[in-house]
PDB file of C-alpha atoms in Angstrom:
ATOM      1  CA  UNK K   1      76.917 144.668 122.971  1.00 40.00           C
ATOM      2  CA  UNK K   2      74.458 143.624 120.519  1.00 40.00           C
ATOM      3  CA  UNK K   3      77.107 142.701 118.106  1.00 39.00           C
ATOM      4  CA  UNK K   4      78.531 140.484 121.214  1.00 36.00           C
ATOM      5  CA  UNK K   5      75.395 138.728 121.731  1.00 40.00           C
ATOM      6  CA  UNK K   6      75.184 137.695 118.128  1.00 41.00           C
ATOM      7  CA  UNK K   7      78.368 136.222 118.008  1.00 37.00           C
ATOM      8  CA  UNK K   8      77.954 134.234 120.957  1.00 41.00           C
ATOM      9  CA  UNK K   9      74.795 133.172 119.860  1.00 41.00           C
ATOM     10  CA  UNK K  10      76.359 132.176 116.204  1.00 45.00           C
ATOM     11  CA  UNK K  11      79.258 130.143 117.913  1.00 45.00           C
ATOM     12  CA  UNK K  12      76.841 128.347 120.208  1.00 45.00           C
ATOM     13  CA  UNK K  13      74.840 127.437 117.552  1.00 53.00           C
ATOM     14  CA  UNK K  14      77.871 126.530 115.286  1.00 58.00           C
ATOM     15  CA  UNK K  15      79.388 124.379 118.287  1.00 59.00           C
ATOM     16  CA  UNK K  16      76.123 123.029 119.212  1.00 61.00           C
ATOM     17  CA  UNK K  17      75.502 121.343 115.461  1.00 71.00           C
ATOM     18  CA  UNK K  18      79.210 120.486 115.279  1.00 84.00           C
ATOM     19  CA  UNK K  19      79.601 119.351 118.508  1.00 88.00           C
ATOM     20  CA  UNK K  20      80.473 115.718 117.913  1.00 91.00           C
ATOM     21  CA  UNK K  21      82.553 116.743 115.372  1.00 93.00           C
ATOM     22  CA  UNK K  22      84.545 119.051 117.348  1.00 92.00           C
ATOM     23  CA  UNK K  23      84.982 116.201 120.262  1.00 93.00           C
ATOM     24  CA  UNK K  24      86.244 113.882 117.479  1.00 94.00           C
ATOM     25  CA  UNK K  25      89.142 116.670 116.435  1.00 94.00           C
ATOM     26  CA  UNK K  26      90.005 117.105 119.744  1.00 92.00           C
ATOM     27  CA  UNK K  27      90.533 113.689 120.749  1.00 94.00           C
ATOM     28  CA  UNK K  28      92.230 113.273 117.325  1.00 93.00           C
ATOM     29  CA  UNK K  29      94.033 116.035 117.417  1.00 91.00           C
ATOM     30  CA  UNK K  30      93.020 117.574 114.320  1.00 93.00           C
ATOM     31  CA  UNK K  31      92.583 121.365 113.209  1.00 91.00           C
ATOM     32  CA  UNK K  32      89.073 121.908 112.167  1.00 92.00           C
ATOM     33  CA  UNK K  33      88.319 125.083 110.185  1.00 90.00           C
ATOM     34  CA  UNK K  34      84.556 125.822 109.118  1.00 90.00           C
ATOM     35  CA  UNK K  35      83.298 128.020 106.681  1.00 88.00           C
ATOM     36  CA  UNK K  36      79.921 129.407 105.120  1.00 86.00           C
ATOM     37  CA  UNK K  37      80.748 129.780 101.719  1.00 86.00           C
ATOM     38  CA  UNK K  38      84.644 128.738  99.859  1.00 87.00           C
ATOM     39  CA  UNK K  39      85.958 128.506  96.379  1.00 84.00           C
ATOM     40  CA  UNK K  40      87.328 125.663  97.356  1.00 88.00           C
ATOM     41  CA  UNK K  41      87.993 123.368 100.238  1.00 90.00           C
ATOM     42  CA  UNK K  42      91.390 121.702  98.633  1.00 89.00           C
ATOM     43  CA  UNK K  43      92.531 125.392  98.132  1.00 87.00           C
ATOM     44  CA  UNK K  44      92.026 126.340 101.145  1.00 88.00           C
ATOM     45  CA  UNK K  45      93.717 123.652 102.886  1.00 86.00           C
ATOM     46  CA  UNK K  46      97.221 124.604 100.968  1.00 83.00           C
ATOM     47  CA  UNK K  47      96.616 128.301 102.803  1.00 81.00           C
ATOM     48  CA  UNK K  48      96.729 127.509 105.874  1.00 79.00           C
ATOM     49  CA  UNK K  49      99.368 126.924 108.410  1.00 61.00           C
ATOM     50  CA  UNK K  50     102.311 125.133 106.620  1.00 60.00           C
ATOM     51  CA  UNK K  51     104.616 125.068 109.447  1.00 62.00           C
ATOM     52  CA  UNK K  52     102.122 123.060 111.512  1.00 64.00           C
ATOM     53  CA  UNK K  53     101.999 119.193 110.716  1.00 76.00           C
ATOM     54  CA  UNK K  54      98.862 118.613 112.785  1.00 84.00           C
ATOM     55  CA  UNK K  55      96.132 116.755 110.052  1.00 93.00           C
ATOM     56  CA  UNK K  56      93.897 119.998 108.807  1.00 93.00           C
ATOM     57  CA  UNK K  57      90.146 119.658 108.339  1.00 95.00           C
ATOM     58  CA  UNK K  58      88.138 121.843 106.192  1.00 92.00           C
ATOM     59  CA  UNK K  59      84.451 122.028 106.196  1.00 91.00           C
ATOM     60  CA  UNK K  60      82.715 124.611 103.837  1.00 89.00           C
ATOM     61  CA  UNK K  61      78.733 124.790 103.375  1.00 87.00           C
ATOM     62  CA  UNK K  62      79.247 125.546 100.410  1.00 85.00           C
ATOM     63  CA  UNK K  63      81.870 126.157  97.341  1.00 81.00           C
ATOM     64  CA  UNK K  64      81.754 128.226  94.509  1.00 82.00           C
ATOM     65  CA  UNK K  65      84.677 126.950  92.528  1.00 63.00           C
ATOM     66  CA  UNK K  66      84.544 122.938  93.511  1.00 60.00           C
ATOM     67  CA  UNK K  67      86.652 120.658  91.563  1.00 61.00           C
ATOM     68  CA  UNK K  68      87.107 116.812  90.558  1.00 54.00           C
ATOM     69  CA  UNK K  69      89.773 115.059  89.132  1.00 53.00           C
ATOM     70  CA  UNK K  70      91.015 116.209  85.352  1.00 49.00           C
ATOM     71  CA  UNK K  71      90.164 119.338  86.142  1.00 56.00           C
ATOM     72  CA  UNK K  72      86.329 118.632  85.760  1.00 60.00           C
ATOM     73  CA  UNK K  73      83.843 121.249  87.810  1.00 60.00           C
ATOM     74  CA  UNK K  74      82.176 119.699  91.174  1.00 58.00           C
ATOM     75  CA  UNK K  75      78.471 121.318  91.403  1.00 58.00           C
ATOM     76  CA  UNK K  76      78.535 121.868  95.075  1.00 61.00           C
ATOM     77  CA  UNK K  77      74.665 123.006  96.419  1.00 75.00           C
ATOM     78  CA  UNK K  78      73.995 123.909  99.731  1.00 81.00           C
ATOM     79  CA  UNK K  79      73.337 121.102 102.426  1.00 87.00           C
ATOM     80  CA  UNK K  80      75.675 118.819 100.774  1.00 92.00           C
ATOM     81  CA  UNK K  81      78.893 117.430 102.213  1.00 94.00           C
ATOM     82  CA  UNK K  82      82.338 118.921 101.068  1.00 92.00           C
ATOM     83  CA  UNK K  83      85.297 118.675 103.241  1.00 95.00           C
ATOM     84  CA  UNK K  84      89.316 118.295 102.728  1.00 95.00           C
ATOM     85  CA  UNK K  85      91.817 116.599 104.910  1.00 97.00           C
ATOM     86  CA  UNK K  86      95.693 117.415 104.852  1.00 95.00           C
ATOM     87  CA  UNK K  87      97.603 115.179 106.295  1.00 96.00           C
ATOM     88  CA  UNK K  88     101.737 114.886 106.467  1.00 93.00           C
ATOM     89  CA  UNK K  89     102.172 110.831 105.815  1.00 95.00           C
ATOM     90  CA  UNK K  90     105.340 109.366 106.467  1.00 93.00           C
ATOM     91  CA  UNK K  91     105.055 107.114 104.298  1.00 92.00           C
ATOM     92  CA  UNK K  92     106.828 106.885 100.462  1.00 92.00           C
ATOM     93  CA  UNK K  93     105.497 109.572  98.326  1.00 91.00           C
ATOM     94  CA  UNK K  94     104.995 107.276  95.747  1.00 90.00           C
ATOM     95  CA  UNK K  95     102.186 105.585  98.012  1.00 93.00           C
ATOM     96  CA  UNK K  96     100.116 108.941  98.709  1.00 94.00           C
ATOM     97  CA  UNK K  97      97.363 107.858  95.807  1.00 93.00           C
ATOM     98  CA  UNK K  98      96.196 104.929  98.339  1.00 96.00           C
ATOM     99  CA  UNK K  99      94.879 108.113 100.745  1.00 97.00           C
ATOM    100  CA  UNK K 100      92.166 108.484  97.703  1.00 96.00           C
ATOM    101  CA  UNK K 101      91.492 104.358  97.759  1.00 97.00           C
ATOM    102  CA  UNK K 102      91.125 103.930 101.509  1.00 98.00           C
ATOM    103  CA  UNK K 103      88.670 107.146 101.563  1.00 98.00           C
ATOM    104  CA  UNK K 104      86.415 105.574  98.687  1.00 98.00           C
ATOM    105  CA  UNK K 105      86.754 102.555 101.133  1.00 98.00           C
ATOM    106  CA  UNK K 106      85.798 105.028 103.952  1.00 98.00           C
ATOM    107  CA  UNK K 107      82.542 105.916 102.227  1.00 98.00           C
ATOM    108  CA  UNK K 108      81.456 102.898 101.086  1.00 98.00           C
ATOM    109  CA  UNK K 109      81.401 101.498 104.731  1.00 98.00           C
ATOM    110  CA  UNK K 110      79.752 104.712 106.188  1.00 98.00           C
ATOM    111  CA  UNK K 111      76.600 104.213 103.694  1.00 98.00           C
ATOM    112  CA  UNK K 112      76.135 100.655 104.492  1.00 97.00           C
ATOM    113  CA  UNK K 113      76.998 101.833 108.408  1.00 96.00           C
ATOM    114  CA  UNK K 114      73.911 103.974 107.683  1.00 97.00           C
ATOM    115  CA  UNK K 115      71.462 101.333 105.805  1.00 96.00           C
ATOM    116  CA  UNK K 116      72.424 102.377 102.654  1.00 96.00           C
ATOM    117  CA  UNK K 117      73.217  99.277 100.417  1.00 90.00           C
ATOM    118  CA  UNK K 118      74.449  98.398  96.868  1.00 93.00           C
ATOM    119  CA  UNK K 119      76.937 100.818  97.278  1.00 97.00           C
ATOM    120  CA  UNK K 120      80.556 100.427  94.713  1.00 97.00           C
ATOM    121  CA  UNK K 121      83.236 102.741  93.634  1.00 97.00           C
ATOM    122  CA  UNK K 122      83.771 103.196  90.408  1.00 95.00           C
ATOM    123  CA  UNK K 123      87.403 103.548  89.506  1.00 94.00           C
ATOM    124  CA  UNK K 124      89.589 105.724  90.451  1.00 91.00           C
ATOM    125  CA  UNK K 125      87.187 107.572  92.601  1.00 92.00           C
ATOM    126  CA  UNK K 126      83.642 107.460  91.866  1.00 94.00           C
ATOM    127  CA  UNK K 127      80.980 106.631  94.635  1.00 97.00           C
ATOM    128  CA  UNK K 128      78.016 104.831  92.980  1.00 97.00           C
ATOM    129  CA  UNK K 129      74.935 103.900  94.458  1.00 97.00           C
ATOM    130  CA  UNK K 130      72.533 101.845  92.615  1.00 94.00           C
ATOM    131  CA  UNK K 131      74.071 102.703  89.572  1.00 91.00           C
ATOM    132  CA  UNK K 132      74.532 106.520  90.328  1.00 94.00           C
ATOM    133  CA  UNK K 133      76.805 108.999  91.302  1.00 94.00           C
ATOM    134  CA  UNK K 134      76.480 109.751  95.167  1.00 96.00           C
ATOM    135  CA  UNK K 135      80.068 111.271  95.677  1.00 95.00           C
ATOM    136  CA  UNK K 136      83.257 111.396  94.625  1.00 94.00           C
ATOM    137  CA  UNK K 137      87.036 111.936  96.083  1.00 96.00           C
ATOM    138  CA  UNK K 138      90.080 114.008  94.828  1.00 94.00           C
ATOM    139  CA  UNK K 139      93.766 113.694  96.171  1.00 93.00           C
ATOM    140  CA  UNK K 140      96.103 116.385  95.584  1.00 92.00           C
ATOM    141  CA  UNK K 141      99.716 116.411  96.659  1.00 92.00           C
ATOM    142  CA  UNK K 142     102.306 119.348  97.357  1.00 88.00           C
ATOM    143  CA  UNK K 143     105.947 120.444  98.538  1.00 86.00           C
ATOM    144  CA  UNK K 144     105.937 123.236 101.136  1.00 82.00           C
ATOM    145  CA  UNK K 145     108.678 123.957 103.804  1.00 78.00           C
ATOM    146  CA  UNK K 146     110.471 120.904 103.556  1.00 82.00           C
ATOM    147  CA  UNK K 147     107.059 118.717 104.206  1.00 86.00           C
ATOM    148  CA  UNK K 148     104.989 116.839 101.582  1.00 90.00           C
ATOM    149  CA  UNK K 149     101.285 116.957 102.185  1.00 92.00           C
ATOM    150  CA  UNK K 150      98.436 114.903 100.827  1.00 95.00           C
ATOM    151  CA  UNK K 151      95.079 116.611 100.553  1.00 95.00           C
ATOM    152  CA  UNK K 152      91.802 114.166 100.160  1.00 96.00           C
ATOM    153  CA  UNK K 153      88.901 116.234  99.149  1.00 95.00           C
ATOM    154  CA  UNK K 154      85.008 114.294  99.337  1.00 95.00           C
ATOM    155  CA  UNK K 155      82.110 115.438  97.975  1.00 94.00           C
ATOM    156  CA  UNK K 156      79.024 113.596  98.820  1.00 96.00           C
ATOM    157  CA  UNK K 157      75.303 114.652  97.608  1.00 95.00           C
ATOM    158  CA  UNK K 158      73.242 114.415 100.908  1.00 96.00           C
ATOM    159  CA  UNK K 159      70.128 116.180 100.840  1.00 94.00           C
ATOM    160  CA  UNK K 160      69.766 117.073  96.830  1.00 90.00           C
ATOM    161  CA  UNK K 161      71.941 115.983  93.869  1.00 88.00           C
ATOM    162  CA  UNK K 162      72.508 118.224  90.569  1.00 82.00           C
ATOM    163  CA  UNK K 163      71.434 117.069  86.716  1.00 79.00           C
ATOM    164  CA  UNK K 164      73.973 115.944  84.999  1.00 80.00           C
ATOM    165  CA  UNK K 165      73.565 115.334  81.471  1.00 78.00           C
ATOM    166  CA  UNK K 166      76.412 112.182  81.220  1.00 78.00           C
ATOM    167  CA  UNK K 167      75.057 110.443  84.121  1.00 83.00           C
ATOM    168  CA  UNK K 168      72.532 110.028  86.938  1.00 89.00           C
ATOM    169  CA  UNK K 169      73.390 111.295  90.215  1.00 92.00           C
ATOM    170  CA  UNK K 170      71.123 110.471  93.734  1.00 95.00           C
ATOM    171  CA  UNK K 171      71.934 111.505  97.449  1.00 96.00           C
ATOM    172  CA  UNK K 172      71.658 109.856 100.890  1.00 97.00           C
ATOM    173  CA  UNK K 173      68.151 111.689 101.829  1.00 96.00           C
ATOM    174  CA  UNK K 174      67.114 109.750  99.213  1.00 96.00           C
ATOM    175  CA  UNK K 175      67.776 106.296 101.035  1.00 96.00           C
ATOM    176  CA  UNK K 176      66.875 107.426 104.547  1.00 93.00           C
ATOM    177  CA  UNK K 177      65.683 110.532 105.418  1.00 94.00           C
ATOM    178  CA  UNK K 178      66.441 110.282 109.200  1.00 95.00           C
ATOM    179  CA  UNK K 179      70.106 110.597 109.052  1.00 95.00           C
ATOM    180  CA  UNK K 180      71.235 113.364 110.982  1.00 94.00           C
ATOM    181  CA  UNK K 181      73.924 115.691 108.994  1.00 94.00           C
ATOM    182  CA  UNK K 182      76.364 116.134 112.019  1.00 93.00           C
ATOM    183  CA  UNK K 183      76.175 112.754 113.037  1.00 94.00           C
ATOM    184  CA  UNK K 184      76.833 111.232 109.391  1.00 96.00           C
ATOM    185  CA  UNK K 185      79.737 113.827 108.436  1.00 96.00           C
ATOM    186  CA  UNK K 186      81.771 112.826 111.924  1.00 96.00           C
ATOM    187  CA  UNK K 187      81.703 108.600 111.536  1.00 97.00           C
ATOM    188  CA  UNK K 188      82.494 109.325 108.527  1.00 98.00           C
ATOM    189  CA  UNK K 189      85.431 111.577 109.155  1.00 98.00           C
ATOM    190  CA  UNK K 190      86.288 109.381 111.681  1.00 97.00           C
ATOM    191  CA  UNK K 191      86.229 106.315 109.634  1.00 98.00           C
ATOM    192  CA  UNK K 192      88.745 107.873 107.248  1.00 98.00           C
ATOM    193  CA  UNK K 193      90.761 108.783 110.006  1.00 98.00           C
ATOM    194  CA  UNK K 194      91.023 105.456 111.360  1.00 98.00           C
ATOM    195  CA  UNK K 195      91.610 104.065 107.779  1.00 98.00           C
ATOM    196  CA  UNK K 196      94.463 106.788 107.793  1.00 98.00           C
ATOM    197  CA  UNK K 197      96.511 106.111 110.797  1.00 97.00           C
ATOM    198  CA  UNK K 198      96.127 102.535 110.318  1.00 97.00           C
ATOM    199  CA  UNK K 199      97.523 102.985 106.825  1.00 97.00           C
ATOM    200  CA  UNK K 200     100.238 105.645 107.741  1.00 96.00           C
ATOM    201  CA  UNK K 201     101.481 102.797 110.516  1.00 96.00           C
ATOM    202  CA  UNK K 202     101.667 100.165 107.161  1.00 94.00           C
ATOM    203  CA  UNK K 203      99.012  97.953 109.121  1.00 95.00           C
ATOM    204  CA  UNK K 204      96.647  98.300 106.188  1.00 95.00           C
ATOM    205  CA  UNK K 205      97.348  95.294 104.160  1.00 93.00           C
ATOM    206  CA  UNK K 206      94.450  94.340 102.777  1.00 95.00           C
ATOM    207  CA  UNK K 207      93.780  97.990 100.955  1.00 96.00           C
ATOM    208  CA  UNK K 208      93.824  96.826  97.351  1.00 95.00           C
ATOM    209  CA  UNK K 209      92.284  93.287  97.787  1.00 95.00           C
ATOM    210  CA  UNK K 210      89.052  95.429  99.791  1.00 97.00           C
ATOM    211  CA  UNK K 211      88.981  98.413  96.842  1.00 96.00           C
ATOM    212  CA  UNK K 212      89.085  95.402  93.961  1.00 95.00           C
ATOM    213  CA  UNK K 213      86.399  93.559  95.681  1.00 95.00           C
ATOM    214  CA  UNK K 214      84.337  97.338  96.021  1.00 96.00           C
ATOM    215  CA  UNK K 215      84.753  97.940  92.551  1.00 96.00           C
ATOM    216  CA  UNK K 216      81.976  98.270  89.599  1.00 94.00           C
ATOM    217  CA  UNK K 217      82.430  96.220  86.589  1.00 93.00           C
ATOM    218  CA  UNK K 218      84.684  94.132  88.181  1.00 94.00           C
ATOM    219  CA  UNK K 219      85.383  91.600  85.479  1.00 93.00           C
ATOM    220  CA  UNK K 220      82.766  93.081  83.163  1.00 93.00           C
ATOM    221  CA  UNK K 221      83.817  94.852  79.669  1.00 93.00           C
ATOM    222  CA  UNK K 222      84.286  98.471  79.915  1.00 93.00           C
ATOM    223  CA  UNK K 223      85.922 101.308  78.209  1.00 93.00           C
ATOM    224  CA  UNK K 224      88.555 103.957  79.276  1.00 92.00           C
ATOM    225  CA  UNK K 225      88.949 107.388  78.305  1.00 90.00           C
ATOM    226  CA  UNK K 226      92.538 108.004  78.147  1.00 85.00           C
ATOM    227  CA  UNK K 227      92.689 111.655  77.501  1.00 82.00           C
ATOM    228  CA  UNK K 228      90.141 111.262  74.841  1.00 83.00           C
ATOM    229  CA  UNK K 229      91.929 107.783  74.135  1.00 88.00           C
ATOM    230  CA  UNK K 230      89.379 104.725  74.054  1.00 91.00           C
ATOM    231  CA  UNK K 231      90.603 101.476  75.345  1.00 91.00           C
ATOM    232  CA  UNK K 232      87.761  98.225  75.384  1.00 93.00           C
ATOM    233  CA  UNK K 233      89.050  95.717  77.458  1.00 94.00           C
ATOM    234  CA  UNK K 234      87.588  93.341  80.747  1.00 95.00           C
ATOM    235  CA  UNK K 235      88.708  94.758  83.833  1.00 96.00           C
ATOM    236  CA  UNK K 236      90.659  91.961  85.740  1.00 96.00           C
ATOM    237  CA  UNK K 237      92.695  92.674  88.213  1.00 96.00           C
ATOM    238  CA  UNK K 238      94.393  96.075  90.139  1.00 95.00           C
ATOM    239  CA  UNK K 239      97.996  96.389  90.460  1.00 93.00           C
ATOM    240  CA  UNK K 240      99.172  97.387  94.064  1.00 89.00           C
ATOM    241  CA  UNK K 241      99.602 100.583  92.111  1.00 88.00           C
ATOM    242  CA  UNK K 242      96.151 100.786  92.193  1.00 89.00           C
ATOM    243  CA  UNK K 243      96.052 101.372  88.287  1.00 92.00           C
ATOM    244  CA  UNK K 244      93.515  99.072  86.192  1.00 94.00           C
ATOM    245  CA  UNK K 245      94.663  95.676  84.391  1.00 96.00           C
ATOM    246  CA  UNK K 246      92.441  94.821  81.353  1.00 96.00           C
ATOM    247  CA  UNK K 247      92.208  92.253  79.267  1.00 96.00           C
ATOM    248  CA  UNK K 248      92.200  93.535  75.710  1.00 93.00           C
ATOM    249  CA  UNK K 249      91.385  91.643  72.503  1.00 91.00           C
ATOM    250  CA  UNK K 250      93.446  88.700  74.808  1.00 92.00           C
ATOM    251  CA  UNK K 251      96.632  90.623  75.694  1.00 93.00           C
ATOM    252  CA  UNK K 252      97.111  92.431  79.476  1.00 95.00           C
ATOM    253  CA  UNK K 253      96.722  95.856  79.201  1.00 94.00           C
ATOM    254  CA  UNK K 254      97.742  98.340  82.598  1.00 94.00           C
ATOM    255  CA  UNK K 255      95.964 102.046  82.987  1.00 92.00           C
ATOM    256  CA  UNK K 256      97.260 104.311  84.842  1.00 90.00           C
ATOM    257  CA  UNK K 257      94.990 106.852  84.327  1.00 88.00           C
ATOM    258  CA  UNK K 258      92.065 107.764  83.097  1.00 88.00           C
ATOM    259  CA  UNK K 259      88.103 107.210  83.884  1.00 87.00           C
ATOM    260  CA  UNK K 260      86.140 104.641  83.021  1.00 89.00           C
ATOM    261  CA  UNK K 261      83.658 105.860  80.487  1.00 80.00           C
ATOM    262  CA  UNK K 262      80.038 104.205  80.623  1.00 61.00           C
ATOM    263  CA  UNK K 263      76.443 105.749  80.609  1.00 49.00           C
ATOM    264  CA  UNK K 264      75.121 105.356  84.808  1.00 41.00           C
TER     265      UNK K 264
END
């Protein structure tokens, strides 16, 4: 019996902090899985229920093994934000890397939403504020049972943000220290949503033109690392692609991938 009360207790407490959250999967119709402790929210989401192509959210308090793109580690400390969304697009495959854009998009507009100004990505998936790292976002896509998902995974530093010895980091507390966890995480999760269907309907048309405008260094000199590769150009333009078009030593140079390496 005692063991019953404690559960109850537990899920009214869970559904009582998550409660706007949970209203916005229902109405959305989305699966919404919570969990103390992962090693990873994008792994996770590749677990669970492949025959069902319902969008998947994963919320973790924390992860052990968090990752970024090119394999890099994602330092993920309690009371921060880390989530995944799967979704089944049916849109081209070949279009799947605009679900990482429109989420930068996502959580650029949430931070200003929230008074939180000065915000830019930085490309491909960098969320800077005032010149540091608050977040970032990761897109992974996979083949199972005849479907092809997209995963988005976000990390954003909200109450603390770790040292890192390339760059600066900060976190939202930081800006406004009124802003309700629950509250932030669900317009936020909403706004990608929105952003999402909108997309998935091809009613999104202004996608690139609003990420070129959001991004840092726009038509400022910067450097790629290309796999340990360095490439100086000025970053002009973004193809619909979404890969980077510099101008190098006068001649138009196109990145597909890489990150753009600078000191925050």
């Amino acid at each position: 019996m005692t063991q019953l009360k404690n559960y109850q207790k537990q899920f009214f407490n869970f559904y009582m902090e998550y409660k706007y959250l949970l209203d916005l999967c229902k109405k959305k119709n989305i699966e919404f899985y919570y969990f103390e402790k992962v090693n990873s929210t994008m792994d996770v989401s590749k677990k669970l229920f492949f025959e069902n192509k319902s969008t998947l959210l994963i919320c973790s308090a924390q992860q052990t093994s968090g990752r970024g793109r090119l394999g890099n580690k994602w330092i993920s400390n309690k009371g921060n934000i880390f989530f995944s969304l799967r979704f089944v697009p049916k849109v081209d495959l070949k279009k799947f890397y605009q679900i990482g854009i429109l989420s930068c998009i996502s959580i650029k507009k949430t931070l200003k939403k929230f008074g939180i100004s000065n915000v830019s990505i930085k490309w491909p998936n960098d969320i800077i504020v005032e010149n540091m790292k608050i977040g970032g976002v990761l897109t992974e896509t996979f083949f199972k049972n005849n479907y092809n998902y997209c995963t988005v995974g976000i990390g954003i530093n909200f109450i603390n943000s770790p040292t890192i010895k390339k760059y600066s980091t900060t976190y939202i507390k930081k800006y406004n220290s009124s802003i309700n966890f629950e509250i932030f995480l669900t317009f936020l999760i909403k706004m990608i949503i929105n952003s999402y269907n909108k997309w998935n309907d091809s009613k999104y048309n202004n996608l690139i033109d609003e990420y070129k405008k959001s991004l840092i260094f726009f038509g400022k000199e910067v450097i790629i690392n290309n796999n340990n590769n360095l490439i100086k150009g000025i970053l002009i333009d973004v193809t619909k692609d979404g890969y980077l078009v510099l101008n190098s030593n006068n001649k138009k140079r196109i990145i597909q991938s890489g990150f753009i390496e600078f000191k925050l």
